Coordinates of N, CA and C in Angstrom, one line a residue:
M1 N 114.2 106.6 110.6 CA 113.3 107.7 110.6 C 113.9 108.9 110.1
P2 N 115.2 109.3 110.3 CA 116.1 110.3 109.5 C 116.0 110.3 108.1
R3 N 116.0 109.0 107.5 CA 116.0 109.0 106.2 C 114.6 109.4 105.6
F4 N 113.5 109.1 106.4 CA 112.2 109.4 105.9 C 112.1 111.1 105.9
A5 N 112.7 111.6 107.0 CA 112.6 113.0 107.2 C 113.3 113.8 106.1
T6 N 114.5 113.0 105.7 CA 115.3 113.7 104.6 C 114.4 113.6 103.4
G7 N 113.8 112.5 103.1 CA 113.0 112.5 102.0 C 111.9 113.5 101.8
V8 N 111.4 113.8 103.1 CA 110.4 115.0 103.0 C 110.8 116.3 102.7
L9 N 112.1 116.5 103.1 CA 112.7 117.7 102.7 C 113.0 117.9 101.3
K10 N 113.6 116.7 100.7 CA 113.9 116.6 99.3 C 112.5 116.9 98.4
F11 N 111.4 116.2 99.0 CA 110.0 116.4 98.4 C 109.7 118.0 98.3
Q12 N 109.8 118.5 99.5 CA 109.5 120.0 99.5 C 110.2 120.9 98.7
N13 N 111.6 120.6 98.7 CA 112.5 121.6 98.0 C 112.7 121.1 96.5
E14 N 112.5 119.9 96.1 CA 112.9 119.5 94.6 C 111.5 119.1 93.9
V15 N 110.9 118.1 94.5 CA 109.7 117.6 93.8 C 108.4 118.6 93.7
F16 N 108.1 119.0 94.9 CA 106.9 119.8 95.0 C 107.1 121.2 94.0
P17 N 108.1 121.7 94.1 CA 108.1 122.9 93.2 C 107.9 122.6 91.6
E18 N 108.3 121.4 91.2 CA 108.1 121.0 89.8 C 106.7 120.7 89.7
K19 N 105.8 120.4 90.6 CA 104.4 120.0 90.3 C 103.5 121.1 91.0
K20 N 104.0 122.2 91.4 CA 103.3 123.1 92.0 C 102.0 123.5 91.5
D21 N 101.7 123.6 90.2 CA 100.5 123.9 89.6 C 99.4 122.6 89.9
L22 N 99.8 121.4 89.9 CA 99.3 120.2 90.2 C 98.7 120.3 91.4
F23 N 99.6 120.5 92.5 CA 99.1 120.6 93.9 C 98.4 121.6 94.2
E24 N 98.5 122.9 93.5 CA 97.4 124.0 93.5 C 96.0 123.6 93.2
R25 N 96.0 122.7 92.2 CA 94.6 122.4 91.7 C 94.0 121.3 92.6
L26 N 95.0 120.5 93.1 CA 94.5 119.4 94.1 C 94.0 119.9 95.3
S27 N 94.5 121.1 95.8 CA 94.1 121.8 96.9 C 92.5 122.2 96.8
L28 N 92.1 122.2 95.6 CA 90.6 122.6 95.6 C 89.5 121.4 95.5
G29 N 90.2 120.3 95.6 CA 89.4 119.0 95.5 C 90.0 118.0 94.7
Q30 N 89.2 116.8 94.7 CA 89.8 115.7 94.0 C 88.6 115.0 93.0
S31 N 89.2 114.5 92.2 CA 88.2 113.8 91.2 C 89.1 112.6 90.5
P32 N 89.4 111.6 91.3 CA 90.2 110.3 90.9 C 89.5 109.6 89.7
E33 N 90.3 109.2 88.9 CA 89.7 108.4 87.7 C 89.3 106.9 88.4
A34 N 90.0 106.4 89.3 CA 89.7 105.0 89.9 C 89.9 104.8 91.3
L35 N 89.2 103.9 91.7 CA 89.3 103.4 93.3 C 90.2 102.4 92.9
F36 N 91.4 102.2 93.6 CA 92.4 101.2 93.4 C 92.6 100.5 94.8
I37 N 92.1 99.1 94.8 CA 92.1 98.3 96.0 C 93.3 97.3 95.8
T38 N 94.3 97.5 96.7 CA 95.4 96.7 96.7 C 95.9 96.2 97.8
C39 N 97.0 95.4 98.0 CA 97.5 95.0 99.3 C 98.3 96.0 99.9
S40 N 98.4 95.7 101.4 CA 99.2 96.6 102.1 C 100.8 96.3 101.9
D41 N 101.1 95.4 101.2 CA 102.5 94.9 101.1 C 103.3 96.1 100.7
S42 N 104.4 96.3 101.4 CA 105.4 97.3 101.1 C 106.0 97.5 99.7
R43 N 105.9 96.4 99.1 CA 106.7 96.2 97.9 C 105.6 96.7 96.7
I44 N 104.5 97.0 97.0 CA 103.5 97.5 96.1 C 103.5 99.1 96.0
E45 N 103.9 99.6 94.8 CA 103.9 101.1 94.7 C 103.1 101.4 93.6
T46 N 101.8 101.9 93.9 CA 100.7 102.1 93.0 C 101.2 103.3 92.0
G47 N 101.7 104.2 92.4 CA 101.9 105.4 91.5 C 103.0 105.0 90.5
M48 N 104.1 104.3 91.0 CA 105.0 103.7 90.2 C 104.6 102.6 89.0
M49 N 103.7 101.9 89.5 CA 103.2 100.8 88.7 C 102.3 101.3 87.7
T50 N 101.4 102.4 88.0 CA 100.4 102.9 87.1 C 101.1 104.1 86.5
Q51 N 102.2 104.7 86.9 CA 102.7 106.0 86.2 C 101.6 107.0 86.3
T52 N 100.9 107.3 87.6 CA 100.0 108.2 87.7 C 100.5 109.2 88.5
D53 N 99.8 110.3 88.6 CA 100.1 111.6 89.5 C 99.3 111.5 90.7
P54 N 99.5 112.3 91.8 CA 98.5 112.5 93.0 C 97.2 112.9 92.4
G55 N 96.3 112.4 92.8 CA 94.8 112.9 92.5 C 94.3 111.9 91.5
D56 N 95.1 111.0 90.9 CA 94.4 110.1 89.9 C 93.8 109.0 90.5
L57 N 94.2 108.5 91.7 CA 93.8 107.3 92.3 C 93.4 107.4 93.7
F58 N 92.1 106.8 94.0 CA 91.6 106.7 95.3 C 92.0 105.4 95.8
I59 N 93.0 105.2 96.7 CA 93.5 104.1 97.2 C 93.1 103.5 98.6
C60 N 92.8 102.1 98.4 CA 92.5 101.5 99.7 C 93.5 100.3 99.7
R61 N 94.1 100.2 100.8 CA 95.1 99.1 100.9 C 94.8 98.2 102.5
N62 N 94.8 97.0 102.2 CA 94.7 96.0 103.3 C 95.5 94.8 103.1
A63 N 95.6 93.9 103.9 CA 96.2 92.6 103.8 C 95.4 91.7 102.9
G64 N 96.0 91.5 101.7 CA 95.3 90.6 100.9 C 94.3 91.1 99.8
N65 N 94.4 92.5 99.7 CA 93.4 93.3 98.9 C 92.0 92.6 98.9
I66 N 91.5 92.6 100.1 CA 90.3 92.0 100.3 C 89.1 93.1 100.4
V67 N 87.9 92.7 99.9 CA 86.7 93.5 99.9 C 85.7 92.7 100.7
P68 N 85.4 93.0 102.0 CA 84.5 92.2 102.7 C 83.0 92.4 102.1
P69 N 82.3 91.3 102.0 CA 81.0 91.6 101.3 C 80.1 92.6 102.3
H70 N 79.1 93.2 101.6 CA 78.5 94.4 102.3 C 77.5 93.7 103.4
T71 N 77.5 94.5 104.5 CA 76.7 94.2 105.7 C 76.5 95.6 106.3
N72 N 75.5 95.7 107.2 CA 75.1 96.8 108.0 C 76.2 97.2 108.9
Q73 N 77.3 96.5 109.2 CA 78.3 96.9 110.0 C 79.3 97.8 109.4
T74 N 79.6 98.9 109.9 CA 80.4 99.8 109.2 C 82.0 99.4 109.5
G75 N 82.7 99.4 108.4 CA 84.1 99.3 108.3 C 84.9 100.1 107.5
G76 N 86.1 100.3 107.6 CA 86.9 101.2 106.8 C 86.8 100.9 105.5
M77 N 86.8 99.6 105.0 CA 86.7 99.4 103.5 C 85.3 99.8 103.0
T78 N 84.3 99.4 103.8 CA 82.9 99.7 103.4 C 82.7 101.1 103.1
A79 N 83.2 101.8 104.0 CA 82.9 103.4 104.0 C 83.8 104.0 103.0
S80 N 85.0 103.5 102.8 CA 85.7 103.9 101.6 C 85.3 103.7 100.3
I81 N 84.7 102.7 100.1 CA 84.1 102.1 98.9 C 82.7 103.0 98.6
E82 N 81.9 103.2 99.6 CA 80.8 104.0 99.4 C 81.1 105.3 99.0
F83 N 82.2 106.0 99.7 CA 82.5 107.3 99.4 C 83.1 107.6 98.0
A84 N 84.0 106.5 97.6 CA 84.7 106.6 96.2 C 83.4 106.4 95.2
S85 N 82.5 105.6 95.5 CA 81.6 105.2 94.3 C 80.5 106.2 94.4
A86 N 79.9 106.7 95.5 CA 78.7 107.5 95.6 C 79.1 109.1 95.7
A87 N 80.1 109.4 96.3 CA 80.5 110.8 96.4 C 81.4 111.2 95.4
L88 N 82.5 110.4 95.1 CA 83.6 110.8 94.2 C 83.2 110.2 92.7
K89 N 82.3 109.3 92.5 CA 81.6 108.7 91.4 C 82.9 108.2 90.6
V90 N 83.7 107.5 91.0 CA 84.9 106.8 90.3 C 84.3 106.1 89.1
P91 N 84.8 106.3 87.8 CA 84.3 105.4 86.8 C 84.9 104.1 86.6
H92 N 86.0 103.8 87.6 CA 86.7 102.5 87.5 C 87.1 102.0 89.0
I93 N 86.8 100.8 89.2 CA 87.4 100.3 90.3 C 88.2 99.2 90.0
I94 N 89.5 99.0 90.6 CA 90.5 98.1 90.3 C 90.7 97.2 91.5
V95 N 90.9 95.9 91.7 CA 91.2 95.1 92.7 C 92.4 94.6 92.2
C96 N 93.6 94.8 92.7 CA 94.9 94.4 92.2 C 95.6 93.5 93.4
G97 N 95.9 92.1 93.0 CA 96.7 91.3 93.9 C 98.0 91.3 93.4
H98 N 98.9 90.4 94.1 CA 100.4 90.5 93.6 C 100.9 89.1 94.0
T99 N 101.9 88.9 93.4 CA 102.8 87.5 93.6 C 103.5 87.8 95.0
E100 N 103.8 86.6 95.6 CA 104.6 86.6 96.8 C 103.6 87.1 98.1
C101 N 102.3 87.0 97.8 CA 101.5 87.6 98.9 C 101.4 86.8 100.1
G102 N 101.9 87.4 101.2 CA 102.0 86.7 102.6 C 100.5 86.4 103.1
A103 N 99.5 87.3 102.7 CA 98.1 87.1 103.1 C 97.5 85.9 102.5
M104 N 97.8 85.6 101.3 CA 97.5 84.5 100.3 C 98.1 83.2 100.9
K105 N 99.3 83.4 101.3 CA 99.9 82.2 101.8 C 99.4 81.8 103.2
G106 N 99.2 82.8 103.9 CA 98.5 82.6 105.4 C 97.0 82.0 105.0
A107 N 96.3 82.5 104.0 CA 95.0 81.8 103.9 C 95.0 80.3 103.4
M108 N 96.1 80.1 102.6 CA 96.4 78.7 102.2 C 96.7 77.8 103.3
D109 N 97.7 78.2 104.1 CA 98.1 77.6 105.4 C 96.9 77.2 106.4
L110 N 96.1 78.4 106.5 CA 95.0 78.4 107.3 C 94.0 77.2 107.0
H111 N 93.8 77.1 105.6 CA 92.8 76.1 105.0 C 93.4 74.6 105.5
H112 N 94.7 74.4 105.6 CA 95.2 73.1 105.7 C 95.5 72.8 107.3
D113 N 95.6 74.0 108.0 CA 95.9 73.8 109.5 C 95.1 75.0 110.1
A114 N 94.2 74.7 110.7 CA 93.4 75.7 111.4 C 93.9 76.5 112.5
T115 N 95.1 76.0 113.1 CA 95.7 76.5 114.1 C 96.8 77.4 113.8
S116 N 97.2 77.5 112.5 CA 98.2 78.2 111.9 C 98.3 79.8 112.4
L117 N 97.2 80.3 112.5 CA 97.3 81.8 112.8 C 96.6 82.0 114.1
D118 N 96.8 81.1 115.1 CA 96.2 81.3 116.4 C 96.8 82.5 117.1
T119 N 98.1 82.8 116.7 CA 98.6 83.9 117.4 C 98.3 85.3 116.7
L120 N 97.4 85.2 115.7 CA 96.9 86.5 114.9 C 95.6 86.3 114.6
P121 N 94.9 86.3 115.7 CA 93.3 86.2 115.6 C 92.7 87.2 114.5
H122 N 93.0 88.4 114.6 CA 92.4 89.2 113.6 C 92.8 89.0 112.2
V123 N 94.0 88.6 111.8 CA 94.3 88.1 110.5 C 93.6 87.0 110.1
R124 N 93.5 85.9 111.0 CA 92.9 84.8 110.6 C 91.3 85.2 110.3
E125 N 90.6 85.9 111.1 CA 89.3 86.4 110.7 C 89.2 87.1 109.4
W126 N 90.2 88.1 109.2 CA 90.2 88.9 108.0 C 90.3 87.9 106.8
L127 N 91.1 87.0 106.9 CA 91.5 86.0 105.7 C 90.3 85.2 105.4
G128 N 89.4 85.0 106.3 CA 88.1 84.4 106.0 C 87.1 84.8 104.9
F129 N 87.5 86.1 104.5 CA 86.9 86.7 103.4 C 87.4 86.2 102.1
S130 N 88.7 85.3 102.2 CA 89.2 84.7 100.9 C 88.9 83.2 100.8
R131 N 88.2 82.8 101.9 CA 87.8 81.3 102.1 C 87.3 80.7 100.9
A132 N 86.4 81.3 100.1 CA 85.8 80.7 98.8 C 86.9 80.5 97.8
A133 N 88.0 81.4 97.7 CA 88.9 81.3 96.7 C 89.9 80.2 97.1
V134 N 90.2 79.9 98.3 CA 91.0 78.7 98.6 C 90.3 77.5 98.5
D135 N 89.2 77.5 98.6 CA 88.2 76.4 98.4 C 88.3 75.8 96.9
I136 N 88.1 76.9 96.1 CA 88.1 76.8 94.6 C 89.4 76.1 94.1
V137 N 90.7 76.7 94.6 CA 92.0 76.2 94.4 C 92.0 74.6 94.8
D138 N 91.5 74.5 96.0 CA 91.6 73.0 96.6 C 90.9 72.0 95.8
A139 N 89.9 72.6 95.3 CA 89.0 71.7 94.5 C 89.5 71.5 92.9
L140 N 90.0 72.3 92.4 CA 90.4 72.4 90.9 C 91.9 72.2 90.6
A141 N 92.6 72.4 91.5 CA 94.2 72.4 91.3 C 94.9 71.1 91.6
E142 N 94.1 70.1 92.0 CA 94.8 68.8 92.5 C 95.8 68.4 91.5
G143 N 97.0 67.9 92.1 CA 98.0 67.5 91.2 C 99.0 68.7 90.6
K144 N 98.6 70.0 90.7 CA 99.3 71.0 90.4 C 100.4 71.3 91.3
S145 N 101.6 72.1 91.0 CA 102.7 72.3 91.8 C 102.1 73.4 92.8
E146 N 102.8 73.8 93.9 CA 102.6 74.6 94.8 C 102.7 76.1 94.1
T147 N 103.5 76.4 93.2 CA 103.7 77.5 92.6 C 102.4 77.8 91.6
D148 N 101.9 76.8 91.0 CA 100.6 76.9 90.2 C 99.5 77.0 90.9
K149 N 99.4 76.4 92.1 CA 98.3 76.6 93.3 C 98.3 78.0 93.7
M150 N 99.4 78.6 94.0 CA 99.5 79.9 94.6 C 99.1 80.9 93.5
R151 N 99.5 80.7 92.2 CA 98.9 81.6 91.1 C 97.5 81.7 91.0
M152 N 97.0 80.3 91.2 CA 95.5 80.2 90.9 C 94.8 81.0 92.0
L153 N 95.4 80.8 93.2 CA 94.7 81.5 94.5 C 94.8 83.0 94.2
L154 N 95.9 83.5 93.7 CA 96.0 84.9 93.6 C 94.9 85.7 92.8
E155 N 94.7 84.8 91.7 CA 93.7 85.1 90.7 C 92.3 84.9 91.1
Q156 N 92.1 83.8 91.8 CA 90.8 83.4 92.4 C 90.4 84.5 93.4
N157 N 91.3 84.8 94.3 CA 91.0 85.9 95.3 C 90.5 87.3 94.6
V158 N 91.3 87.7 93.7 CA 90.8 88.7 92.9 C 89.5 88.8 92.6
V159 N 89.0 87.6 91.7 CA 87.9 87.4 91.1 C 86.6 87.4 92.3
L160 N 87.0 86.8 93.4 CA 86.1 86.8 94.6 C 86.0 88.1 95.0
Q161 N 86.9 89.0 95.1 CA 86.8 90.2 95.8 C 86.0 91.2 94.8
L162 N 86.0 91.0 93.4 CA 85.0 91.7 92.6 C 83.7 91.3 92.8
Q163 N 83.5 90.0 93.1 CA 82.0 89.6 93.3 C 81.7 90.3 94.7
H164 N 82.5 90.3 95.7 CA 82.0 91.0 97.0 C 81.8 92.5 96.7
L165 N 82.5 93.1 95.9 CA 82.1 94.5 95.5 C 80.8 94.7 94.9
R166 N 80.4 93.8 94.2 CA 78.8 93.9 93.8 C 77.8 94.0 94.8
T167 N 78.2 93.4 95.9 CA 77.3 93.3 96.9 C 77.1 94.7 97.7
H168 N 77.9 95.6 97.5 CA 77.9 97.2 98.1 C 76.8 97.7 97.3
P169 N 75.9 98.4 97.9 CA 74.7 99.0 97.2 C 75.1 100.0 96.2
T170 N 76.1 101.0 96.6 CA 76.4 102.0 95.8 C 77.1 101.5 94.5
V171 N 77.9 100.5 94.7 CA 78.7 99.9 93.5 C 77.5 99.2 92.6
A172 N 76.6 98.4 93.3 CA 75.6 97.7 92.5 C 74.7 98.7 91.6
L173 N 74.3 99.8 92.3 CA 73.5 100.7 91.5 C 74.2 101.4 90.4
R174 N 75.5 101.8 90.6 CA 76.3 102.4 89.5 C 76.6 101.3 88.4
L175 N 76.8 100.1 88.9 CA 76.8 99.0 87.7 C 75.6 98.9 86.9
A176 N 74.5 98.9 87.7 CA 73.3 98.8 86.9 C 73.0 100.0 85.9
R177 N 73.5 101.1 86.3 CA 73.5 102.2 85.3 C 74.6 102.3 84.4
R178 N 75.5 101.4 84.5 CA 76.5 101.5 83.6 C 77.4 102.8 83.7
E179 N 77.8 102.9 85.1 CA 78.4 104.3 85.4 C 79.9 103.9 85.9
V180 N 80.1 102.6 86.2 CA 81.5 102.2 86.8 C 81.8 100.7 86.1
E181 N 83.0 100.6 86.0 CA 83.5 99.3 85.4 C 84.5 98.7 86.4
L182 N 84.5 97.4 86.6 CA 85.3 96.7 87.5 C 86.5 96.0 87.0
H183 N 87.6 96.1 87.5 CA 88.7 95.5 87.0 C 89.6 94.5 87.9
G184 N 90.0 93.4 87.4 CA 90.9 92.6 88.4 C 92.2 92.4 87.7
W185 N 93.3 92.8 88.7 CA 94.5 92.6 88.1 C 95.5 91.9 89.1
V186 N 96.5 91.3 88.5 CA 97.6 90.6 89.4 C 98.9 91.0 88.8
Y187 N 99.7 91.6 89.9 CA 100.9 92.2 89.5 C 102.1 91.3 90.1
D188 N 103.1 91.0 89.1 CA 104.2 90.3 89.4 C 105.3 91.0 89.9
I189 N 105.7 90.9 91.2 CA 106.7 91.9 91.8 C 108.0 91.6 91.0
K190 N 108.3 90.4 90.7 CA 109.7 90.1 90.2 C 109.8 90.5 88.8
T191 N 109.0 90.5 88.0 CA 109.0 90.7 86.5 C 108.3 92.1 86.0
G192 N 107.5 92.7 87.0 CA 106.7 93.9 86.7 C 105.5 93.6 85.7
A193 N 105.2 92.4 85.3 CA 104.0 92.2 84.5 C 102.9 92.3 85.3
V194 N 101.9 92.8 84.6 CA 100.5 92.8 85.3 C 99.3 92.1 84.2
D195 N 98.9 91.0 84.8 CA 97.8 90.4 84.0 C 96.2 90.9 84.6
A196 N 95.5 90.9 83.6 CA 94.1 91.5 83.9 C 93.0 90.4 83.6
Y197 N 91.9 90.4 84.4 CA 90.8 89.5 84.2 C 90.0 89.8 83.0
D198 N 89.8 89.0 82.2 CA 88.8 89.2 80.9 C 87.5 88.6 81.2
P199 N 86.5 89.1 81.5 CA 85.2 88.5 81.8 C 84.8 87.7 80.6
A200 N 85.0 88.2 79.3 CA 84.7 87.3 78.1 C 85.2 86.1 77.9
Q201 N 86.5 86.0 78.5 CA 87.3 84.7 78.3 C 87.3 83.9 79.7
D202 N 86.8 84.6 80.6 CA 86.9 84.0 82.2 C 88.1 83.5 82.5
R203 N 89.2 84.5 82.2 CA 90.6 84.1 82.6 C 91.4 85.4 82.7
F204 N 92.6 85.3 83.2 CA 93.4 86.6 83.2 C 94.4 86.3 82.0
V205 N 94.5 87.6 81.3 CA 95.3 87.7 80.1 C 96.4 88.9 80.5
S206 N 97.2 89.1 79.6 CA 98.2 90.1 79.7 C 97.5 91.5 79.5
I207 N 98.0 92.5 80.3 CA 97.2 93.8 80.3 C 97.2 94.5 78.9
E208 N 98.1 94.1 78.0 CA 98.0 94.7 76.6 C 96.9 94.0 76.1
E209 N 96.8 92.7 76.2 CA 95.7 92.0 75.5 C 94.2 92.5 76.0
R210 N 94.2 92.7 77.3 CA 92.9 93.0 77.9 C 92.5 94.4 77.5
Y211 N 93.3 95.3 77.3 CA 93.0 96.5 77.2 C 93.3 97.1 75.5
G212 N 93.7 96.1 74.7 CA 94.0 96.4 73.4 C 95.1 97.4 73.2
L213 N 96.3 97.1 73.9 CA 97.4 98.1 73.9 C 98.5 97.5 73.1
G214 N 98.4 96.4 72.3 CA 99.3 96.0 71.5 C 99.6 96.5 70.2
D215 N 100.5 96.5 69.6 CA 100.9 97.1 68.2 C 99.8 96.6 67.2

């Protein structure tokens, strides 16, 4: 904890003064460009990955970057999605998975051994929102290596959560009005690469190809 406290002091004395004008503007309100839904994994640093400043991203994090389908039962993810979409009116929503995801490994283990998460009952129930992605991999990845299966699961889980997003009324309405765009990403911790889902090709491609960033 002393290391964190020292970091706060460094922020206050060195970082904050350099961005004082930005923080003064942010003190008056926020207008983020995107709702960024990603994993709680400590290795994912959203600001560093996207090179954004405070105020640019409205961030929701949970194990497995999961979006539960909409129901009348209120939850933290549902409320945050509603607020970002209806109140902040973000023009983009990103679901970002990542390599070496413990949640997705757990989902795969649970599929093969229903007792594998008996000591983590809430995690087990939460990962049920990824069940369809696991089923797809189980059906389509026969004969593939475990590495390839996990990569497919990471991608299929992101696509599944994008589908779940569309069940949320505020998101569905803004999609119908063409006021918001959904994006699916997978971040590679080891290489720094980010692949993005291309609906036209129904597959993940490099972020350069997806957004036309190449030379």
